[in-house]
PDB file of C-alpha atoms in Angstrom:
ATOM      1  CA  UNK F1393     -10.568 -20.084   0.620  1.00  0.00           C
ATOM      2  CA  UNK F1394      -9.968 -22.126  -2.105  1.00  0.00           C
ATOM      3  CA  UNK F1395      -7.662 -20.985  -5.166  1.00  0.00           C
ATOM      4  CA  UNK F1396      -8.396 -21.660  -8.874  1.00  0.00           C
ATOM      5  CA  UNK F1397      -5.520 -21.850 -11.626  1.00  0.00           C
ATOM      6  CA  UNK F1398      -6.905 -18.681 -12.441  1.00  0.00           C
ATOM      7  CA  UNK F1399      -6.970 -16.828  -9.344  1.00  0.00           C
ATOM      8  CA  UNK F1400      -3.565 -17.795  -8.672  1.00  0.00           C
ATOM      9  CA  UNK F1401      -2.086 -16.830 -12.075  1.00  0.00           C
ATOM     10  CA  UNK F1402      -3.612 -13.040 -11.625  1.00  0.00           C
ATOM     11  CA  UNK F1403      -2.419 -12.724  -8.075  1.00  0.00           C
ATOM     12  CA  UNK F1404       1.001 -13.985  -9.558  1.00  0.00           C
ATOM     13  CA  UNK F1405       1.087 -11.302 -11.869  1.00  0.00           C
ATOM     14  CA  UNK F1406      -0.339  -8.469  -9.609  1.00  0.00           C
ATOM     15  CA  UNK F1407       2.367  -9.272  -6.673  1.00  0.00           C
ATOM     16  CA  UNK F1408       5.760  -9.302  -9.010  1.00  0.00           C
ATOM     17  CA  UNK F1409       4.407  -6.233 -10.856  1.00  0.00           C
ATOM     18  CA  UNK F1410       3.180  -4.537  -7.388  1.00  0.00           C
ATOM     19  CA  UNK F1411       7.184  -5.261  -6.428  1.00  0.00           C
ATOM     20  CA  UNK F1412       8.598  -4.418  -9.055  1.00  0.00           C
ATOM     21  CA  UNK F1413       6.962  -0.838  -9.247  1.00  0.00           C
ATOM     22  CA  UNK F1414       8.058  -0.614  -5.334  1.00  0.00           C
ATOM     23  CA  UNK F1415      11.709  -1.438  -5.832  1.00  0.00           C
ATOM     24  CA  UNK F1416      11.200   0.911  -8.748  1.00  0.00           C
ATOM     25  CA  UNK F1417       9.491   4.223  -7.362  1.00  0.00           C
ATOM     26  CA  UNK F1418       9.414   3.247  -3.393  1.00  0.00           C
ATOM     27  CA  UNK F1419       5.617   2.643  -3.916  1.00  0.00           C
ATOM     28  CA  UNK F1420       2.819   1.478  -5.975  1.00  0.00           C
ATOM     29  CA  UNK F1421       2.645  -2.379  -4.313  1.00  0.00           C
ATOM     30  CA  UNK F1422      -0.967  -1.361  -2.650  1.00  0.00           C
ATOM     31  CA  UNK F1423      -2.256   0.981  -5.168  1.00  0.00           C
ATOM     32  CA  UNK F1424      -1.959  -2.195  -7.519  1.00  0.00           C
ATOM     33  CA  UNK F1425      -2.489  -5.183  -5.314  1.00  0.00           C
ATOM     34  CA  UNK F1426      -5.944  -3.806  -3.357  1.00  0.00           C
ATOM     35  CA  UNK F1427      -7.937  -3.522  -6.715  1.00  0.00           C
ATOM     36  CA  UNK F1428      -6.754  -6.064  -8.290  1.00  0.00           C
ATOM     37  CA  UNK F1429      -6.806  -8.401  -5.509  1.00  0.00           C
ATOM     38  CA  UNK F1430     -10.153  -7.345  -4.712  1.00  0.00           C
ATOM     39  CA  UNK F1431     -11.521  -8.239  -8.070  1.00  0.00           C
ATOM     40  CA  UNK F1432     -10.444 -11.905  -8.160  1.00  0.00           C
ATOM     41  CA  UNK F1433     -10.453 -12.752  -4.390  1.00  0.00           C
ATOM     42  CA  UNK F1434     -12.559 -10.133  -2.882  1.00  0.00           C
ATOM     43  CA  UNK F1435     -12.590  -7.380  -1.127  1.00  0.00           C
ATOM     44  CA  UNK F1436     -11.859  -9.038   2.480  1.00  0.00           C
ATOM     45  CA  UNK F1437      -9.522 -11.241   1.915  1.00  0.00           C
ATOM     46  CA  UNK F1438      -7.631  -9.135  -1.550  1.00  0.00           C
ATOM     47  CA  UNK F1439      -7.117  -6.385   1.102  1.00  0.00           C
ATOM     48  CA  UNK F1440      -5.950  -8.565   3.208  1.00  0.00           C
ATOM     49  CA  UNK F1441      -3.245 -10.357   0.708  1.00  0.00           C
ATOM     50  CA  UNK F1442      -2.236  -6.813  -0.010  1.00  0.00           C
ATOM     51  CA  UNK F1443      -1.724  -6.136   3.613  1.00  0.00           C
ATOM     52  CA  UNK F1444       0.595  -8.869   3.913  1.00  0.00           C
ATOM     53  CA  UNK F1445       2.307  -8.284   0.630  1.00  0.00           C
ATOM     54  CA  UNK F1446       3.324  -5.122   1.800  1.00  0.00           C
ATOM     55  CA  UNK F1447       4.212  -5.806   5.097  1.00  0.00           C
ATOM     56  CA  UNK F1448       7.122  -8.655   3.190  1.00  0.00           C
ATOM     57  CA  UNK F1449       7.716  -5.731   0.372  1.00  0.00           C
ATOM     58  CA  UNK F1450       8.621  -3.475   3.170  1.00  0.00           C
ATOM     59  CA  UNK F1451      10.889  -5.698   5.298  1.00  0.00           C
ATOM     60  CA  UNK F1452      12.858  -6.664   1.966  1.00  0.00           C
ATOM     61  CA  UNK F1453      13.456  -2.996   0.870  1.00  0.00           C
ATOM     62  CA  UNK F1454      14.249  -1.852   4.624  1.00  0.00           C
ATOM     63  CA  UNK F1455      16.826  -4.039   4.679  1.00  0.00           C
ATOM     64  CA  UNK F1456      18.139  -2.579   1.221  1.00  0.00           C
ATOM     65  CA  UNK F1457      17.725   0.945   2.253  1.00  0.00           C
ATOM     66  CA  UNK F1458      17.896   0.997   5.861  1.00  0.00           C
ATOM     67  CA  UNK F1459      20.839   3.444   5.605  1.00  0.00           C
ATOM     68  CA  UNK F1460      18.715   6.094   4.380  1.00  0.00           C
ATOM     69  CA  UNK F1461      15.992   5.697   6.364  1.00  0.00           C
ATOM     70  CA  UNK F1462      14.827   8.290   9.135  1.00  0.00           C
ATOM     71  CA  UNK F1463      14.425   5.996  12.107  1.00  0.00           C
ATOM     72  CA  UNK F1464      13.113   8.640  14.135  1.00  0.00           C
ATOM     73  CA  UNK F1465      10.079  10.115  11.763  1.00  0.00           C
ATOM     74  CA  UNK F1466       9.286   6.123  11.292  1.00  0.00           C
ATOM     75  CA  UNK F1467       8.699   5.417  14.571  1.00  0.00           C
ATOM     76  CA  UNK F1468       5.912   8.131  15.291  1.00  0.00           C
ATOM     77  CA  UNK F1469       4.527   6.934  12.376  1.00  0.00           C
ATOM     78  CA  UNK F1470       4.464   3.324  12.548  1.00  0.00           C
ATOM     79  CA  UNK F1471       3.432   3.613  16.669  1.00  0.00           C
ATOM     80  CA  UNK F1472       0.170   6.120  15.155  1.00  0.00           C
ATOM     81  CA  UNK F1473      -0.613   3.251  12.935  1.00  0.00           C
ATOM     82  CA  UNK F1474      -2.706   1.531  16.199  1.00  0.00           C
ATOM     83  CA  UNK F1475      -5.574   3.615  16.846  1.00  0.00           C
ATOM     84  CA  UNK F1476      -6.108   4.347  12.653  1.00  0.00           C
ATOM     85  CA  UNK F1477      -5.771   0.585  12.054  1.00  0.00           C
ATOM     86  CA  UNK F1478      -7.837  -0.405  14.775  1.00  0.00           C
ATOM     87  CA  UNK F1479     -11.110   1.835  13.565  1.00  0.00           C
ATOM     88  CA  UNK F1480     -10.673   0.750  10.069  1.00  0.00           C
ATOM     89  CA  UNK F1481     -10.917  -3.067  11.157  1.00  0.00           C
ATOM     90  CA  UNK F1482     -13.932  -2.355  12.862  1.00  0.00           C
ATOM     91  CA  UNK F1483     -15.427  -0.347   9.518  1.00  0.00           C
ATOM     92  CA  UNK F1484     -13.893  -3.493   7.478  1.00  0.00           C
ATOM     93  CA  UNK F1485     -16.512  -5.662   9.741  1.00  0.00           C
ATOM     94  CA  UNK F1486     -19.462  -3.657   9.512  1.00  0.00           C
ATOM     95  CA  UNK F1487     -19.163  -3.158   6.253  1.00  0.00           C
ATOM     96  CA  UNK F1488     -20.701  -5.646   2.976  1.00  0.00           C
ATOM     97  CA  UNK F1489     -18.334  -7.519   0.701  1.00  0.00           C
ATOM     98  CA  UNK F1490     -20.026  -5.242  -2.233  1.00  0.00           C
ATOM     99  CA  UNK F1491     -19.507  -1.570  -0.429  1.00  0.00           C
ATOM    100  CA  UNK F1492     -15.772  -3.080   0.457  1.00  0.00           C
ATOM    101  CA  UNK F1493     -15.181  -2.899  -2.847  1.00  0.00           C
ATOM    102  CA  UNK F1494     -16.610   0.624  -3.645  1.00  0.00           C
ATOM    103  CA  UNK F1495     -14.476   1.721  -1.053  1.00  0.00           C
ATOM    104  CA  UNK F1496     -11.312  -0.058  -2.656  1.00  0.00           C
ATOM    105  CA  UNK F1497     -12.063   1.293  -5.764  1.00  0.00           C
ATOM    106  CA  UNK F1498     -12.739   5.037  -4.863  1.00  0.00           C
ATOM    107  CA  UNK F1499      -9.645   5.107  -2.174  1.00  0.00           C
ATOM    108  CA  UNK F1500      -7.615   4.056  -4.978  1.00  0.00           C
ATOM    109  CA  UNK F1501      -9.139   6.748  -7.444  1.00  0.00           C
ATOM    110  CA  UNK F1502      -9.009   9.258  -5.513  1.00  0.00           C
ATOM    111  CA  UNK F1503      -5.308   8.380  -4.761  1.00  0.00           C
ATOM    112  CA  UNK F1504      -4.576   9.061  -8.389  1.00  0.00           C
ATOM    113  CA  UNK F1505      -6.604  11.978  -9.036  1.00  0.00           C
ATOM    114  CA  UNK F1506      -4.949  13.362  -5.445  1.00  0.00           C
ATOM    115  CA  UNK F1507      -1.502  12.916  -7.380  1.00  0.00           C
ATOM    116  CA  UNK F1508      -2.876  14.428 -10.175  1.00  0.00           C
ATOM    117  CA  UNK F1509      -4.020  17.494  -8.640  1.00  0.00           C
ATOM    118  CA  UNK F1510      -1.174  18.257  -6.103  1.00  0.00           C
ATOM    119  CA  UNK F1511       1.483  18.066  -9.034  1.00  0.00           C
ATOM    120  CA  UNK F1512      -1.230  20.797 -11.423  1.00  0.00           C
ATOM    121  CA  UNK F1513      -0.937  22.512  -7.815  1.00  0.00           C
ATOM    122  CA  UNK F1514       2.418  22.527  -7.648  1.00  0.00           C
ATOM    123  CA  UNK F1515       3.867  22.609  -3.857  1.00  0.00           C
ATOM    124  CA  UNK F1516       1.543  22.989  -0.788  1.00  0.00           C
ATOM    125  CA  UNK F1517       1.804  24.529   2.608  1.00  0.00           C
ATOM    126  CA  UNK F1518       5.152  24.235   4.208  1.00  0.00           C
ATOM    127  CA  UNK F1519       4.164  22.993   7.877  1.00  0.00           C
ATOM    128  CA  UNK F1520       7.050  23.572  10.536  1.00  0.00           C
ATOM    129  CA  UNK F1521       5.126  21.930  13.297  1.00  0.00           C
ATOM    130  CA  UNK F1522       4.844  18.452  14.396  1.00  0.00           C
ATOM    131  CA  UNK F1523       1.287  17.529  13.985  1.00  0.00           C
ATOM    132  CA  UNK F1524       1.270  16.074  10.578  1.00  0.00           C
ATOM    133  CA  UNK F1525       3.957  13.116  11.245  1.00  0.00           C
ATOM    134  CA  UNK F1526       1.254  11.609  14.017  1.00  0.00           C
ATOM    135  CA  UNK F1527      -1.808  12.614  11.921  1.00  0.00           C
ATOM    136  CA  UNK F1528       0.183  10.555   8.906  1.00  0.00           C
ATOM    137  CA  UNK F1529       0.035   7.581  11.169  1.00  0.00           C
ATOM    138  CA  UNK F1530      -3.461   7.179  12.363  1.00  0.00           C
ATOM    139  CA  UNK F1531      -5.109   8.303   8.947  1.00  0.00           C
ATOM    140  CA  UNK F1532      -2.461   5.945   6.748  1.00  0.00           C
ATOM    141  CA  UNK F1533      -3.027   3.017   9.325  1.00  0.00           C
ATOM    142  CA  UNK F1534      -7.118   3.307   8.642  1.00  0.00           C
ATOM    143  CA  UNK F1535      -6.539   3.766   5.387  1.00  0.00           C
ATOM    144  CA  UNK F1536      -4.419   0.981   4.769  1.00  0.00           C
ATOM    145  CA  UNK F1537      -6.562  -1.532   6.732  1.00  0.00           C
ATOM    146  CA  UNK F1538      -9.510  -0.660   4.702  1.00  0.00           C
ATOM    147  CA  UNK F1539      -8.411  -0.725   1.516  1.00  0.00           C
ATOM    148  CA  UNK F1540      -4.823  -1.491   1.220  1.00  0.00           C
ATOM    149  CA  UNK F1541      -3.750   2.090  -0.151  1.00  0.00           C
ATOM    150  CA  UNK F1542      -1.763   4.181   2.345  1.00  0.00           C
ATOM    151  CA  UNK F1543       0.515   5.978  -0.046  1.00  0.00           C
ATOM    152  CA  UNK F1544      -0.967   8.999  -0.634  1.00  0.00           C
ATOM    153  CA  UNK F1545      -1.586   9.774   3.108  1.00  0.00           C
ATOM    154  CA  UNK F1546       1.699  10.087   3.344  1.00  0.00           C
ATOM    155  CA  UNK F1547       2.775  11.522   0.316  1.00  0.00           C
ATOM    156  CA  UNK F1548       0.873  14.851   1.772  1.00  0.00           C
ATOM    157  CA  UNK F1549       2.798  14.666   4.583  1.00  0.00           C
ATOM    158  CA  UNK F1550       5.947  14.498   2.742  1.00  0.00           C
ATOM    159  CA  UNK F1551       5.172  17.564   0.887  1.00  0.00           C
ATOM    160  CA  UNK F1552       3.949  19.514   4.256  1.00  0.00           C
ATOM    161  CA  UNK F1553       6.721  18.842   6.023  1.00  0.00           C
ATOM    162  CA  UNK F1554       9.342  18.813   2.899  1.00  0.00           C
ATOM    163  CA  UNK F1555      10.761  15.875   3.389  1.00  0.00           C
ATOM    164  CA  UNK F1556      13.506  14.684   1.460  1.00  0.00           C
ATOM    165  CA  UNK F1557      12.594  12.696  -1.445  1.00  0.00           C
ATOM    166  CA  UNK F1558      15.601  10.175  -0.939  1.00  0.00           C
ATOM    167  CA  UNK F1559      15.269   9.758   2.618  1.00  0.00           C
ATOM    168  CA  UNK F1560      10.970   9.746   2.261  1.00  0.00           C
ATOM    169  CA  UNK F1561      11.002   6.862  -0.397  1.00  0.00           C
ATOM    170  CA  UNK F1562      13.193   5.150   2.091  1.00  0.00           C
ATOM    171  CA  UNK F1563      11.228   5.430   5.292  1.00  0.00           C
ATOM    172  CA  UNK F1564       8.344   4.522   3.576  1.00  0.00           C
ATOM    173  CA  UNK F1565       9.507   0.529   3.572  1.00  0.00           C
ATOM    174  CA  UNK F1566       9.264   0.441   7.490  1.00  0.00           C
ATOM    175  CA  UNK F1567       6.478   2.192   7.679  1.00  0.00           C
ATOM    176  CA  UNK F1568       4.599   0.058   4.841  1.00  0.00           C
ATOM    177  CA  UNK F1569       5.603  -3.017   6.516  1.00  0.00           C
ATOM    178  CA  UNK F1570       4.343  -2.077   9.791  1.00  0.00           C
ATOM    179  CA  UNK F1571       1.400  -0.483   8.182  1.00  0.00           C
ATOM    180  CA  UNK F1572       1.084  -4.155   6.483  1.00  0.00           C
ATOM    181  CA  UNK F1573       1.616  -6.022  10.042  1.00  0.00           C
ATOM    182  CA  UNK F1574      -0.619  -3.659  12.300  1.00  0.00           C
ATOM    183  CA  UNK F1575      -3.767  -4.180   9.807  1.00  0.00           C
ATOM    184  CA  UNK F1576      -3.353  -7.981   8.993  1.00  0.00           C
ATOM    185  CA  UNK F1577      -3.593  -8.155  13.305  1.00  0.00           C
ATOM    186  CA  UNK F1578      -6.324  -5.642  13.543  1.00  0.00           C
ATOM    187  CA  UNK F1579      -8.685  -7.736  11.205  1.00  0.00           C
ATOM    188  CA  UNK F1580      -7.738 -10.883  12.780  1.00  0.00           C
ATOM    189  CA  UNK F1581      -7.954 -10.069  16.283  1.00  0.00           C
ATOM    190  CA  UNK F1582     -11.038  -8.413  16.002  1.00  0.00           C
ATOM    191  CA  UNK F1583     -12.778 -10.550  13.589  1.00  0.00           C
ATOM    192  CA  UNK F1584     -13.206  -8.541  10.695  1.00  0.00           C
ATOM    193  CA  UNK F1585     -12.205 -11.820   8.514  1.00  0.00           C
ATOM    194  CA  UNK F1586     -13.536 -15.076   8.787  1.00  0.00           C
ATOM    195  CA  UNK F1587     -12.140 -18.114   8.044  1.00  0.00           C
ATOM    196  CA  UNK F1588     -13.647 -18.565   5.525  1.00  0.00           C
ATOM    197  CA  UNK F1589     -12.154 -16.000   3.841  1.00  0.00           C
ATOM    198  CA  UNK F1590      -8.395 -16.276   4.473  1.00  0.00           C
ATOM    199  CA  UNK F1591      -5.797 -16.987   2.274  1.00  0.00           C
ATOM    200  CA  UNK F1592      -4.303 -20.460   2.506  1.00  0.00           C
ATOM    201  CA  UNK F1593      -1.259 -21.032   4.692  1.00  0.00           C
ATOM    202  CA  UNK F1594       1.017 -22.496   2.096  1.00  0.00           C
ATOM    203  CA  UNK F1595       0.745 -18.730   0.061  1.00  0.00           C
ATOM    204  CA  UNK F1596       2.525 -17.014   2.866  1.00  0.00           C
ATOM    205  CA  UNK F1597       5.858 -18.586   1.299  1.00  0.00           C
ATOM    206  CA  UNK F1598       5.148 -18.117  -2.128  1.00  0.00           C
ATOM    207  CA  UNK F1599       4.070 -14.217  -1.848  1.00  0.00           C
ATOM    208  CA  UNK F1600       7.502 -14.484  -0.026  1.00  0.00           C
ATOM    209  CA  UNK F1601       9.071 -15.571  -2.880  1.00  0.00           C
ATOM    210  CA  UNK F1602       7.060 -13.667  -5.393  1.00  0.00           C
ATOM    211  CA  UNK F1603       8.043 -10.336  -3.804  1.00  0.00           C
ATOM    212  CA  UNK F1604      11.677 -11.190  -3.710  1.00  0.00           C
ATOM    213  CA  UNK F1605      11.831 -12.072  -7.159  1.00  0.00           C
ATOM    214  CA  UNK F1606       9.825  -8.982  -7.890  1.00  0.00           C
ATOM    215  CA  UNK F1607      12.394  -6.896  -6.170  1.00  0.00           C
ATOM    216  CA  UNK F1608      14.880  -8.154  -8.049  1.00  0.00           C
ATOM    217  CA  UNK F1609      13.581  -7.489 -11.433  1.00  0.00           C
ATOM    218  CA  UNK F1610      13.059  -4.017 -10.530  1.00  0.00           C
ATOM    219  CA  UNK F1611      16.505  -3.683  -9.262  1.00  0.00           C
ATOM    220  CA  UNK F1612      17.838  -5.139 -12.922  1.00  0.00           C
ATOM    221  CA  UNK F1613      15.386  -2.670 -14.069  1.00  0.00           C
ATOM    222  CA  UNK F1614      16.584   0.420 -12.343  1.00  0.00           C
ATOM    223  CA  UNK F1615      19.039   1.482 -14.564  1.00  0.00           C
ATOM    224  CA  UNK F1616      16.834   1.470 -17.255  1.00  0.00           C
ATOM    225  CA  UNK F1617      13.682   2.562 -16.172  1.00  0.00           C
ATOM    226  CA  UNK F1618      13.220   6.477 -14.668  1.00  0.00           C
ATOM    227  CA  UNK F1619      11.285   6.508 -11.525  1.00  0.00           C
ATOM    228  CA  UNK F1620       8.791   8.542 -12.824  1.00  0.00           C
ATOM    229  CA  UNK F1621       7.860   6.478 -15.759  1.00  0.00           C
ATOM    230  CA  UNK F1622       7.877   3.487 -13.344  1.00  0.00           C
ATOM    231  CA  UNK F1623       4.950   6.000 -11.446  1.00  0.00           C
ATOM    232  CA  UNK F1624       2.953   6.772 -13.917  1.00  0.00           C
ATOM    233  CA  UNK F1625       2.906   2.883 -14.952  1.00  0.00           C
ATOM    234  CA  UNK F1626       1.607   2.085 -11.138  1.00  0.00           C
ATOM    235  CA  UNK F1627      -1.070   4.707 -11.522  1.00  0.00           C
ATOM    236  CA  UNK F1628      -2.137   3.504 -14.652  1.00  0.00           C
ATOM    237  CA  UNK F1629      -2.402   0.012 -13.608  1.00  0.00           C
ATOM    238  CA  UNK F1630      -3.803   1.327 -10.160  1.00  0.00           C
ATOM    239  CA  UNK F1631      -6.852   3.320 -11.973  1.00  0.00           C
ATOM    240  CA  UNK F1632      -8.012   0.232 -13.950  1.00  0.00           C
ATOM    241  CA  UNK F1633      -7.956  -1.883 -11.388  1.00  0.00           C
ATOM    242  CA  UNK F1634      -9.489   0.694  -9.186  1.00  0.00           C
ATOM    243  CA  UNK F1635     -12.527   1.672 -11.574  1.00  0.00           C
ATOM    244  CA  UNK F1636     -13.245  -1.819 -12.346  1.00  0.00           C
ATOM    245  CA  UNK F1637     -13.383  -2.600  -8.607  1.00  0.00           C
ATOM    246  CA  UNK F1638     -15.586   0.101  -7.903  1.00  0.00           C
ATOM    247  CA  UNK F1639     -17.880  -0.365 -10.981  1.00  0.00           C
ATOM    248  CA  UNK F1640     -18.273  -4.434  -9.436  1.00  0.00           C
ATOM    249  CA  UNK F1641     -19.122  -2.657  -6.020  1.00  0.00           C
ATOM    250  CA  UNK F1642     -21.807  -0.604  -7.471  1.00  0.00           C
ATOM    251  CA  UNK F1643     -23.410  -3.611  -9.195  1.00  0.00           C
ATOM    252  CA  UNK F1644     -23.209  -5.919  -6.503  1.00  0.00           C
ATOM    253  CA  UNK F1645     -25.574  -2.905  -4.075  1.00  0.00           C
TER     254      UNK F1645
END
């Protein structure tokens, strides 16, 4: 696909604010990126962007925080990614350009009403056994692949499980950036993008850049800036982009 002046300005913006709010909180990259990608590149290939975004986003930060990262919880999470990945390619090929973006716009809505109501809720279950790490995996992985938001997948599972919050916003790089990886392969291999509707080659480099200039910002900012402020900025951003995605969807039927 061809990129207008335009086009290219917004998906500036949207990929070194999506970075910043990741070095920032640990997340927010997809919850910002899918919409808003969506709306100026569409729902195929914005997803798709955002996949890729993420998966540089998450190599970046591993690097930075691979200390605290639990390697072990990771990998059954990143090798359940597959199978979840693998049906939401297949549901991003059936599926219009205009219900693609419903489906953007009311994963990332219900994200941030999700967040909304666990925190009213206060904490959930406590869940000793094992079954919600590999459940994390296959759900996130669909998730992800259809509309770039994987985040709140596993935010339940961090609150099942009680996981750490140092340690969670940690592993969450690896796993993004395999999340990232696994779907950007999925759609390819199987189709569920054309050619057509790829990015150009020569943005690979620049999202590259983008995202490490993004990350450094936010680390400049994170003195300044509570995590929880830089949170409720991402959702913020993440519910107009998402309701203006999904009000486009609903047109376009």
């Amino acid at each position: 696909m061809d990129l207008t002046v335009t086009t290219l300005a917004a998906v500036t913006c949207a990929i070194l604010i999506g970075a910043v709010l990741q070095r920032l909180s640990g997340s927010g990259m997809g919850l910002v990126l899918a919409p808003t990608l969506t709306l100026v590149m569409g729902a195929a290939t914005g997803v798709l962007l955002a996949n890729a975004t993420t998966t540089v986003s998450g190599l970046l930060l591993t690097l930075t925080l691979r200390r605290q990262v639990n390697w072990r919880r990771a990998a059954v999470i990143c090798a359940c990614v597959v199978p979840g990945a693998v049906v939401g390619a297949l549901v991003v090929r059936a599926a219009s350009a205009a219900w693609l973006q419903v489906v953007v716009g009311a994963a990332v809505l219900g994200a941030i009403a999700f967040t909304a109501l666990a925190d009213r809720l206060g904490r959930l279950p406590h869940v000793t056994r094992a079954w919600p790490t590999p459940v994390a995996g296959v759900v996130g992985g669909f998730f992800n692949t259809v509309s770039g938001v994987s985040a709140p997948v596993l935010v339940i599972h961090s609150r099942l499980t009680r996981w750490e919050h140092t340690s969670f916003a940690a592993t969450l790089q690896p796993i993004f950036m395999t999340m990232g990886a696994v779907s950007v392969a999925a759609k390819v291999l199987l189709g569920s993008t054309g050619v057509h509707e790829l990015p150009p080659l020569w943005l690979l480099p620049y999202v590259v850049v983008l995202v490490l200039v993004g990350i450094g910002m936010g680390s400049g900012l994170a003195r300044h800036v509570p995590t929880e402020r830089a949170k409720a900025l991402a959702m913020l951003l993440a519910g107009i982009g998402g309701a203006s995605a999904l009000v486009r969807g609903l047109i376009s039927l």
